[in-house]
Tab-separated table of C-alpha atoms and ligand atoms in Angstrom:
chain	number	residue	atom	x	y	z
A	4	MET	CA	-169.735	-75.373	10.705
A	5	ASN	CA	-172.691	-73.595	12.326
A	6	GLU	CA	-172.843	-70.943	15.037
A	7	PHE	CA	-173.097	-73.489	17.859
A	8	SER	CA	-170.178	-75.612	16.752
A	9	ILE	CA	-168.097	-72.425	16.361
A	10	ILE	CA	-168.924	-71.470	19.935
A	11	ASP	CA	-168.194	-74.960	21.203
A	12	LYS	CA	-164.929	-75.349	19.350
A	13	TYR	CA	-163.435	-71.914	19.976
A	14	PHE	CA	-165.076	-70.376	23.018
A	15	ASN	CA	-166.169	-73.123	25.379
A	16	TRP	CA	-163.263	-73.489	27.800
A	17	ASP	CA	-162.901	-74.943	31.253
A	18	ASN	CA	-163.651	-72.438	33.979
A	19	ASP	CA	-162.764	-72.341	37.636
A	20	SER	CA	-165.207	-73.163	40.435
A	21	THR	CA	-166.496	-69.583	40.745
A	22	VAL	CA	-168.497	-70.249	37.563
A	23	SER	CA	-171.568	-72.315	38.358
A	24	VAL	CA	-172.985	-72.229	34.788
A	25	GLY	CA	-170.799	-71.052	31.883
A	26	VAL	CA	-171.086	-71.071	28.088
A	27	GLY	CA	-174.057	-73.054	26.778
A	28	ASP	CA	-177.096	-71.935	28.735
A	29	ASP	CA	-179.323	-68.869	28.405
A	30	CYS	CA	-177.261	-67.034	31.023
A	31	ALA	CA	-174.125	-67.675	33.005
A	32	VAL	CA	-174.421	-68.134	36.767
A	33	ILE	CA	-171.540	-66.959	38.931
A	34	ASN	CA	-170.839	-67.465	42.625
A	35	LEU	CA	-170.184	-64.219	44.470
A	36	ASN	CA	-168.023	-63.466	47.467
A	37	SER	CA	-169.857	-61.703	50.260
A	38	ASP	CA	-168.495	-58.295	51.318
A	39	TYR	CA	-167.368	-57.651	47.745
A	40	GLN	CA	-168.878	-55.440	45.082
A	41	ILE	CA	-169.186	-56.216	41.382
A	42	VAL	CA	-167.137	-53.977	39.071
A	43	THR	CA	-168.107	-54.146	35.413
A	44	SER	CA	-167.229	-52.486	32.118
A	45	VAL	CA	-167.586	-53.009	28.377
A	46	ASP	CA	-165.440	-51.981	25.391
A	47	THR	CA	-165.774	-52.570	21.662
A	48	LEU	CA	-163.028	-52.830	19.054
A	49	ILE	CA	-164.052	-52.290	15.436
A	50	GLN	CA	-161.953	-53.053	12.396
A	51	GLY	CA	-161.002	-49.819	10.658
A	52	VAL	CA	-161.493	-47.793	13.836
A	53	HIS	CA	-159.450	-49.525	16.550
A	54	PHE	CA	-157.319	-51.836	14.450
A	55	SER	CA	-156.574	-52.274	10.764
A	56	SER	CA	-157.305	-55.133	8.402
A	57	SER	CA	-153.653	-56.157	8.639
A	58	THR	CA	-153.692	-56.532	12.441
A	59	ARG	CA	-153.246	-60.178	13.389
A	60	ALA	CA	-156.153	-62.058	14.964
A	61	SER	CA	-153.989	-62.836	17.994
A	62	ASP	CA	-153.290	-59.125	18.532
A	63	VAL	CA	-156.946	-58.187	18.079
A	64	ALA	CA	-157.983	-60.745	20.711
A	65	TYR	CA	-155.224	-59.652	23.059
A	66	LYS	CA	-156.101	-55.997	22.813
A	67	ALA	CA	-159.859	-56.544	23.092
A	68	LEU	CA	-159.440	-58.273	26.445
A	69	ALA	CA	-156.480	-56.178	27.647
A	70	VAL	CA	-158.264	-52.827	27.264
A	71	ASN	CA	-161.185	-54.164	29.272
A	72	LEU	CA	-158.895	-55.550	31.975
A	73	SER	CA	-157.262	-52.133	32.045
A	74	ASP	CA	-160.568	-50.602	33.157
A	75	LEU	CA	-160.753	-53.081	36.013
A	76	ALA	CA	-157.149	-52.221	36.899
A	77	ALA	CA	-158.003	-48.530	37.077
A	78	MET	CA	-160.667	-49.278	39.704
A	79	GLY	CA	-158.375	-51.555	41.706
A	80	ALA	CA	-160.569	-54.582	40.977
A	81	ILE	CA	-159.809	-58.310	40.734
A	82	PRO	CA	-160.809	-59.770	37.325
A	83	ARG	CA	-163.446	-62.517	37.589
A	84	PHE	CA	-165.296	-63.205	34.319
A	85	PHE	CA	-166.087	-61.836	30.876
A	86	THR	CA	-168.488	-62.227	27.973
A	87	LEU	CA	-167.554	-61.910	24.315
A	88	SER	CA	-169.768	-60.605	21.526
A	89	LEU	CA	-168.108	-61.383	18.228
A	90	SER	CA	-169.188	-60.355	14.717
A	91	PHE	CA	-167.287	-61.469	11.650
A	92	PRO	CA	-168.167	-61.304	7.949
A	93	GLU	CA	-167.332	-64.893	7.025
A	94	LEU	CA	-166.158	-68.085	8.651
A	95	ASP	CA	-162.348	-68.180	8.724
A	96	GLU	CA	-161.104	-70.956	10.951
A	97	VAL	CA	-157.472	-69.883	10.772
A	98	TRP	CA	-158.464	-66.461	12.068
A	99	LEU	CA	-160.819	-67.901	14.709
A	100	SER	CA	-158.291	-70.333	16.033
A	101	GLU	CA	-155.581	-67.672	16.333
A	102	PHE	CA	-158.086	-65.326	17.978
A	103	SER	CA	-159.358	-67.946	20.403
A	104	ASN	CA	-155.878	-69.170	21.424
A	105	SER	CA	-154.631	-65.669	22.132
A	106	LEU	CA	-157.766	-64.756	24.078
A	107	LYS	CA	-157.483	-67.931	26.141
A	108	ASP	CA	-153.795	-67.323	26.918
A	109	LEU	CA	-154.445	-63.812	28.172
A	110	SER	CA	-157.525	-64.875	30.134
A	111	GLU	CA	-155.460	-67.532	31.905
A	112	LYS	CA	-152.723	-65.043	32.701
A	113	TYR	CA	-155.233	-62.833	34.536
A	114	SER	CA	-157.413	-65.675	35.875
A	115	ILE	CA	-160.572	-64.419	34.210
A	116	ASN	CA	-163.286	-66.831	32.991
A	117	LEU	CA	-165.109	-66.604	29.654
A	118	VAL	CA	-168.717	-67.345	30.628
A	119	GLY	CA	-170.799	-66.420	27.592
A	120	GLY	CA	-171.262	-64.198	24.596
A	121	ASP	CA	-172.870	-63.847	21.230
A	122	THR	CA	-171.702	-64.820	17.741
A	123	THR	CA	-173.097	-63.059	14.684
A	124	ARG	CA	-172.282	-62.384	11.056
A	125	GLY	CA	-171.400	-58.769	10.292
A	126	PRO	CA	-168.462	-56.379	9.983
A	127	LEU	CA	-165.552	-57.514	12.162
A	128	SER	CA	-166.093	-56.212	15.668
A	129	ILE	CA	-165.368	-57.491	19.139
A	130	THR	CA	-167.210	-56.431	22.265
A	131	ILE	CA	-166.002	-57.676	25.609
A	132	ASN	CA	-167.776	-57.094	28.884
A	133	VAL	CA	-165.535	-57.735	31.886
A	134	THR	CA	-166.624	-58.147	35.454
A	135	GLY	CA	-164.399	-58.034	38.484
A	136	GLU	CA	-164.878	-57.721	42.192
A	137	ILE	CA	-163.569	-55.469	44.900
A	138	GLU	CA	-163.794	-55.255	48.676
A	139	ARG	CA	-166.917	-53.228	49.485
A	140	GLY	CA	-166.314	-49.470	49.258
A	141	CYS	CA	-162.713	-49.803	48.090
A	142	SER	CA	-162.887	-49.034	44.372
A	143	ILE	CA	-160.611	-46.209	43.236
A	144	MET	CA	-162.731	-43.637	41.448
A	145	ARG	CA	-161.982	-40.674	39.218
A	146	SER	CA	-163.721	-38.441	41.723
A	147	GLY	CA	-161.421	-38.843	44.715
A	148	ALA	CA	-158.498	-36.490	43.933
A	149	LYS	CA	-157.754	-33.862	46.607
A	150	VAL	CA	-155.788	-30.613	46.406
A	151	GLY	CA	-152.124	-31.317	47.191
A	152	ASP	CA	-152.211	-34.935	45.933
A	153	LEU	CA	-149.256	-35.939	43.794
A	154	VAL	CA	-150.023	-37.133	40.262
A	155	TYR	CA	-148.315	-40.302	39.065
A	156	ILE	CA	-148.095	-42.218	35.787
A	157	SER	CA	-147.035	-45.841	35.393
A	158	ASN	CA	-144.342	-46.895	32.898
A	159	THR	CA	-144.123	-44.523	29.872
A	160	VAL	CA	-146.609	-42.637	27.682
A	161	GLY	CA	-146.729	-41.954	23.960
A	162	ASP	CA	-145.355	-45.298	22.795
A	163	ALA	CA	-148.583	-46.663	21.313
A	164	ALA	CA	-149.377	-43.426	19.469
A	165	TYR	CA	-145.792	-43.215	18.245
A	166	ALA	CA	-145.953	-46.778	16.912
A	167	TRP	CA	-149.267	-46.021	15.180
A	168	LYS	CA	-147.857	-42.873	13.609
A	169	GLN	CA	-144.795	-44.679	12.326
A	170	ILE	CA	-146.850	-47.548	10.915
A	171	GLN	CA	-149.170	-45.099	9.143
A	172	GLY	CA	-146.213	-43.236	7.636
A	173	ASN	CA	-144.277	-46.410	6.788
A	174	GLY	CA	-141.537	-45.226	9.138
A	175	SER	CA	-139.288	-47.463	11.189
A	176	VAL	CA	-140.419	-48.475	14.637
A	177	SER	CA	-139.146	-50.966	17.207
A	178	SER	CA	-141.008	-54.173	17.955
A	179	SER	CA	-141.351	-53.076	21.570
A	180	ALA	CA	-143.256	-49.924	20.518
A	181	ILE	CA	-145.480	-52.024	18.261
A	182	SER	CA	-146.277	-54.339	21.102
A	183	ARG	CA	-147.195	-51.338	23.255
A	184	LEU	CA	-149.814	-50.596	20.572
A	185	ASN	CA	-151.055	-54.121	19.906
A	186	ARG	CA	-150.555	-55.729	23.283
A	187	PRO	CA	-151.033	-53.186	26.064
A	188	THR	CA	-150.357	-54.493	29.566
A	189	PRO	CA	-153.361	-54.231	31.862
A	190	ARG	CA	-151.973	-52.936	35.172
A	191	ILE	CA	-154.043	-55.252	37.360
A	192	GLU	CA	-151.345	-55.852	39.966
A	193	LEU	CA	-150.592	-52.150	40.221
A	194	GLY	CA	-154.304	-51.302	40.515
A	195	ARG	CA	-154.684	-53.799	43.352
A	196	SER	CA	-151.645	-52.323	45.130
A	197	LEU	CA	-153.134	-48.836	44.873
A	198	VAL	CA	-156.339	-49.757	46.725
A	199	GLY	CA	-156.358	-47.740	49.954
A	200	ILE	CA	-153.443	-45.617	48.704
A	201	ALA	CA	-154.464	-43.818	45.499
A	202	ARG	CA	-157.332	-41.354	45.926
A	203	SER	CA	-158.188	-41.290	42.227
A	204	CYS	CA	-157.184	-43.317	39.201
A	205	ILE	CA	-157.867	-43.664	35.472
A	206	ASP	CA	-156.332	-45.758	32.727
A	207	ILE	CA	-154.851	-43.714	29.900
A	208	SER	CA	-156.788	-44.838	26.844
A	209	ASP	CA	-157.527	-41.568	25.038
A	210	GLY	CA	-154.344	-39.678	25.942
A	211	LEU	CA	-152.892	-38.327	29.178
A	212	GLU	CA	-154.300	-34.812	28.909
A	213	GLN	CA	-157.864	-35.855	28.202
A	214	ASP	CA	-157.875	-38.694	30.729
A	215	LEU	CA	-156.278	-36.677	33.520
A	216	CYS	CA	-158.911	-34.005	32.854
A	217	HIS	CA	-161.590	-36.637	33.538
A	218	ILE	CA	-160.107	-37.044	37.028
A	219	LEU	CA	-159.950	-33.266	37.471
A	220	ASP	CA	-163.555	-32.732	36.360
A	221	SER	CA	-164.910	-35.596	38.442
A	222	SER	CA	-162.979	-34.414	41.494
A	223	SER	CA	-163.707	-30.664	40.961
A	224	VAL	CA	-160.006	-29.794	41.130
A	225	GLY	CA	-157.188	-28.768	38.768
A	226	ALA	CA	-153.620	-29.931	38.254
A	227	THR	CA	-150.220	-28.731	37.172
A	228	ILE	CA	-147.879	-31.186	35.504
A	229	ASP	CA	-144.375	-30.633	34.126
A	230	ILE	CA	-143.658	-31.576	30.535
A	231	ASP	CA	-140.044	-32.369	31.517
A	232	ARG	CA	-141.169	-35.001	33.953
A	233	LEU	CA	-143.301	-37.066	31.581
A	234	PRO	CA	-141.974	-40.632	31.550
A	235	LEU	CA	-140.811	-41.419	28.001
A	236	SER	CA	-139.116	-44.382	26.390
A	237	ASP	CA	-135.776	-43.623	24.666
A	238	GLU	CA	-137.457	-44.103	21.298
A	239	VAL	CA	-140.250	-41.611	21.968
A	240	ARG	CA	-137.853	-39.177	23.650
A	241	SER	CA	-135.616	-39.061	20.604
A	242	TYR	CA	-138.628	-38.729	18.273
A	243	ILE	CA	-139.877	-35.740	20.298
A	244	LYS	CA	-136.378	-34.242	20.390
A	245	ASP	CA	-136.253	-34.313	16.584
A	246	SER	CA	-139.857	-33.348	15.852
A	247	GLY	CA	-140.931	-31.222	18.820
A	248	ASP	CA	-144.150	-33.265	18.778
A	249	TRP	CA	-144.966	-33.322	22.506
A	250	CYS	CA	-148.570	-34.108	21.640
A	251	ILE	CA	-147.593	-37.725	21.032
A	252	ALA	CA	-147.026	-38.037	24.796
A	253	LEU	CA	-149.736	-35.624	25.950
A	254	SER	CA	-152.629	-36.681	23.777
A	255	GLY	CA	-151.581	-39.906	22.058
A	256	GLY	CA	-153.916	-42.639	23.270
A	257	ASP	CA	-153.800	-46.408	23.639
A	258	ASP	CA	-151.069	-46.649	26.270
A	259	TYR	CA	-153.318	-48.151	28.957
A	260	GLU	CA	-150.987	-47.034	31.701
A	261	LEU	CA	-152.496	-45.824	34.978
A	262	CYS	CA	-152.628	-42.157	35.971
A	263	PHE	CA	-153.436	-41.713	39.661
A	264	SER	CA	-153.275	-39.257	42.516
A	265	VAL	CA	-151.881	-39.953	45.961
A	266	ASP	CA	-151.801	-38.088	49.238
A	267	LYS	CA	-148.203	-36.883	49.851
A	268	LYS	CA	-147.991	-38.869	53.061
A	269	HIS	CA	-148.000	-42.080	51.001
A	270	ILE	CA	-144.881	-41.313	48.918
A	271	HIS	CA	-142.872	-44.055	50.626
A	272	LYS	CA	-145.628	-46.591	49.831
A	273	ILE	CA	-145.370	-45.681	46.155
A	274	LYS	CA	-141.667	-46.563	46.288
A	275	ASP	CA	-142.551	-49.954	47.817
A	276	ILE	CA	-145.170	-50.643	45.139
A	277	GLU	CA	-142.693	-49.679	42.424
A	278	GLU	CA	-140.311	-52.335	43.685
A	279	ARG	CA	-142.897	-54.999	44.354
A	280	ALA	CA	-144.786	-54.582	41.060
A	281	GLN	CA	-141.548	-53.998	39.122
A	282	ILE	CA	-142.958	-50.964	37.383
A	283	LYS	CA	-141.734	-47.421	37.041
A	284	LEU	CA	-144.043	-44.895	38.734
A	285	THR	CA	-143.263	-41.268	37.906
A	286	GLU	CA	-144.489	-38.242	39.794
A	287	VAL	CA	-145.434	-35.715	37.110
A	288	GLY	CA	-147.293	-33.003	38.998
A	289	ILE	CA	-149.727	-31.973	41.680
A	290	ILE	CA	-153.474	-31.502	42.168
A	291	THR	CA	-154.416	-27.845	42.604
A	292	ALA	CA	-157.482	-25.888	43.689
A	293	SER	CA	-157.782	-23.806	40.526
A	294	ARG	CA	-159.702	-25.799	37.929
A	295	GLY	CA	-158.160	-26.971	34.651
A	296	LEU	CA	-154.899	-28.589	33.651
A	297	ILE	CA	-151.686	-26.585	33.343
A	298	VAL	CA	-148.790	-28.228	31.522
A	299	ASN	CA	-145.619	-26.396	32.581
A	300	GLY	CA	-143.205	-25.973	29.670
A	301	PHE	CA	-145.802	-26.473	26.946
A	302	ASN	CA	-147.931	-23.736	25.398
A	303	ALA	CA	-149.544	-25.327	22.364
A	304	GLU	CA	-152.821	-27.245	22.028
A	305	CYS	CA	-153.042	-30.946	21.272
A	306	GLN	CA	-155.925	-32.648	19.528
A	307	SER	CA	-157.290	-35.601	21.530
A	308	TYR	CA	-159.033	-38.500	19.851
A	309	GLN	CA	-162.833	-38.413	19.938
A	310	HIS	CA	-165.232	-40.675	18.083
A	311	PHE	CA	-167.752	-37.917	17.355
B	417	ADP	P1	-179.103	-67.145	23.234
B	417	ADP	O1	-179.830	-67.391	21.961
B	417	ADP	O2	-179.739	-67.726	24.460
B	417	ADP	O3	-178.632	-65.715	23.383
B	417	ADP	P2	-176.810	-68.063	21.872
B	417	ADP	O4	-177.351	-69.073	20.929
B	417	ADP	O5	-176.512	-66.699	21.385
B	417	ADP	O6	-177.771	-68.014	23.144
B	417	ADP	O7	-175.478	-68.635	22.534
B	417	ADP	C1	-175.445	-69.952	23.066
B	417	ADP	C2	-174.496	-69.964	24.237
B	417	ADP	O8	-173.185	-69.700	23.793
B	417	ADP	C3	-174.804	-68.925	25.306
B	417	ADP	O9	-174.475	-69.489	26.564
B	417	ADP	C4	-173.868	-67.788	24.966
B	417	ADP	O10	-173.557	-67.042	26.114
B	417	ADP	C5	-172.659	-68.557	24.428
B	417	ADP	N1	-171.892	-67.806	23.404
B	417	ADP	C6	-172.317	-67.356	22.186
B	417	ADP	N2	-171.314	-66.765	21.508
B	417	ADP	C7	-170.227	-66.825	22.311
B	417	ADP	C8	-168.879	-66.371	22.190
B	417	ADP	N3	-168.423	-65.738	21.097
B	417	ADP	N4	-168.053	-66.584	23.233
B	417	ADP	C9	-168.493	-67.221	24.333
B	417	ADP	N5	-169.728	-67.683	24.503
B	417	ADP	C10	-170.597	-67.495	23.518
B	418	MG	MG1	-177.410	-64.875	21.567
């Protein structure tokens, strides 16, 4: 099986009518809506860095697309299409078929078209470039937070890092925590609901502290959050109770929940969104004028993940 039959068999799917030319030509050609802007982002997952050799192909595919969709969610964008650059060391059709099926399932769930890519031999790595669209001028940026805004987090934090820690230490961990690590939920619907309401937003990929600080730096503000108010699953709460390891929630990455700031006058709208999107939104603190992040009730330092 050569490169072109691999592409044809595993990555040439039917697309919707927004794709004028998809997989198979030198470039893809996409129809655009007028009065919308393109929103685009790229993320790479590398074996040994982002996932281990025992991670299933279906989970690798899921996560590679989900983390990219999460970036679109954080901007409030609608997913439209993606490209896939795939490197693998040797042809393994069982792996490819599991990877391709999982990727296709998730792409259908979020109505995003695979329109092209690249296939090469090399260490296992997956790069996905997603593109979405948003009504002109409506994207939710990191730079929009204002003093007095309330800071919210979706769902719970710390679960993915907790699952990773338990797996590394051969400890016991629930399947729901493992799926938070392997199959993060891109908060597309929530992101769309926050357009016109949230003044700033980021997806929590590297840990709450570090990611919230990106909002603070971009917006030239500070924030105070309360450790007691962090939304935690029962499993993570009891782990922290026993270990005192608050850093799992403050700096553990990979949750892909949204952290956003909202003008106080919109509190009632947040309640509506919570009901409509069926997701817990927790107010954890407030944007302040004095720069930096203060975590009430926590005096230690956590180490955030950095590649270099
Ligand atoms: P080129 O040499 O013009 O870059 P390639 O031979 O790399 O084209 O790829 C042939 C076609 O298949 C292109 O349309 C490319 O976008 C698509 N393609 C290659 N690899 C993938 C992949 N893993 N997933 C989806 N499309 C792919
Ligand atoms: Mg190519």
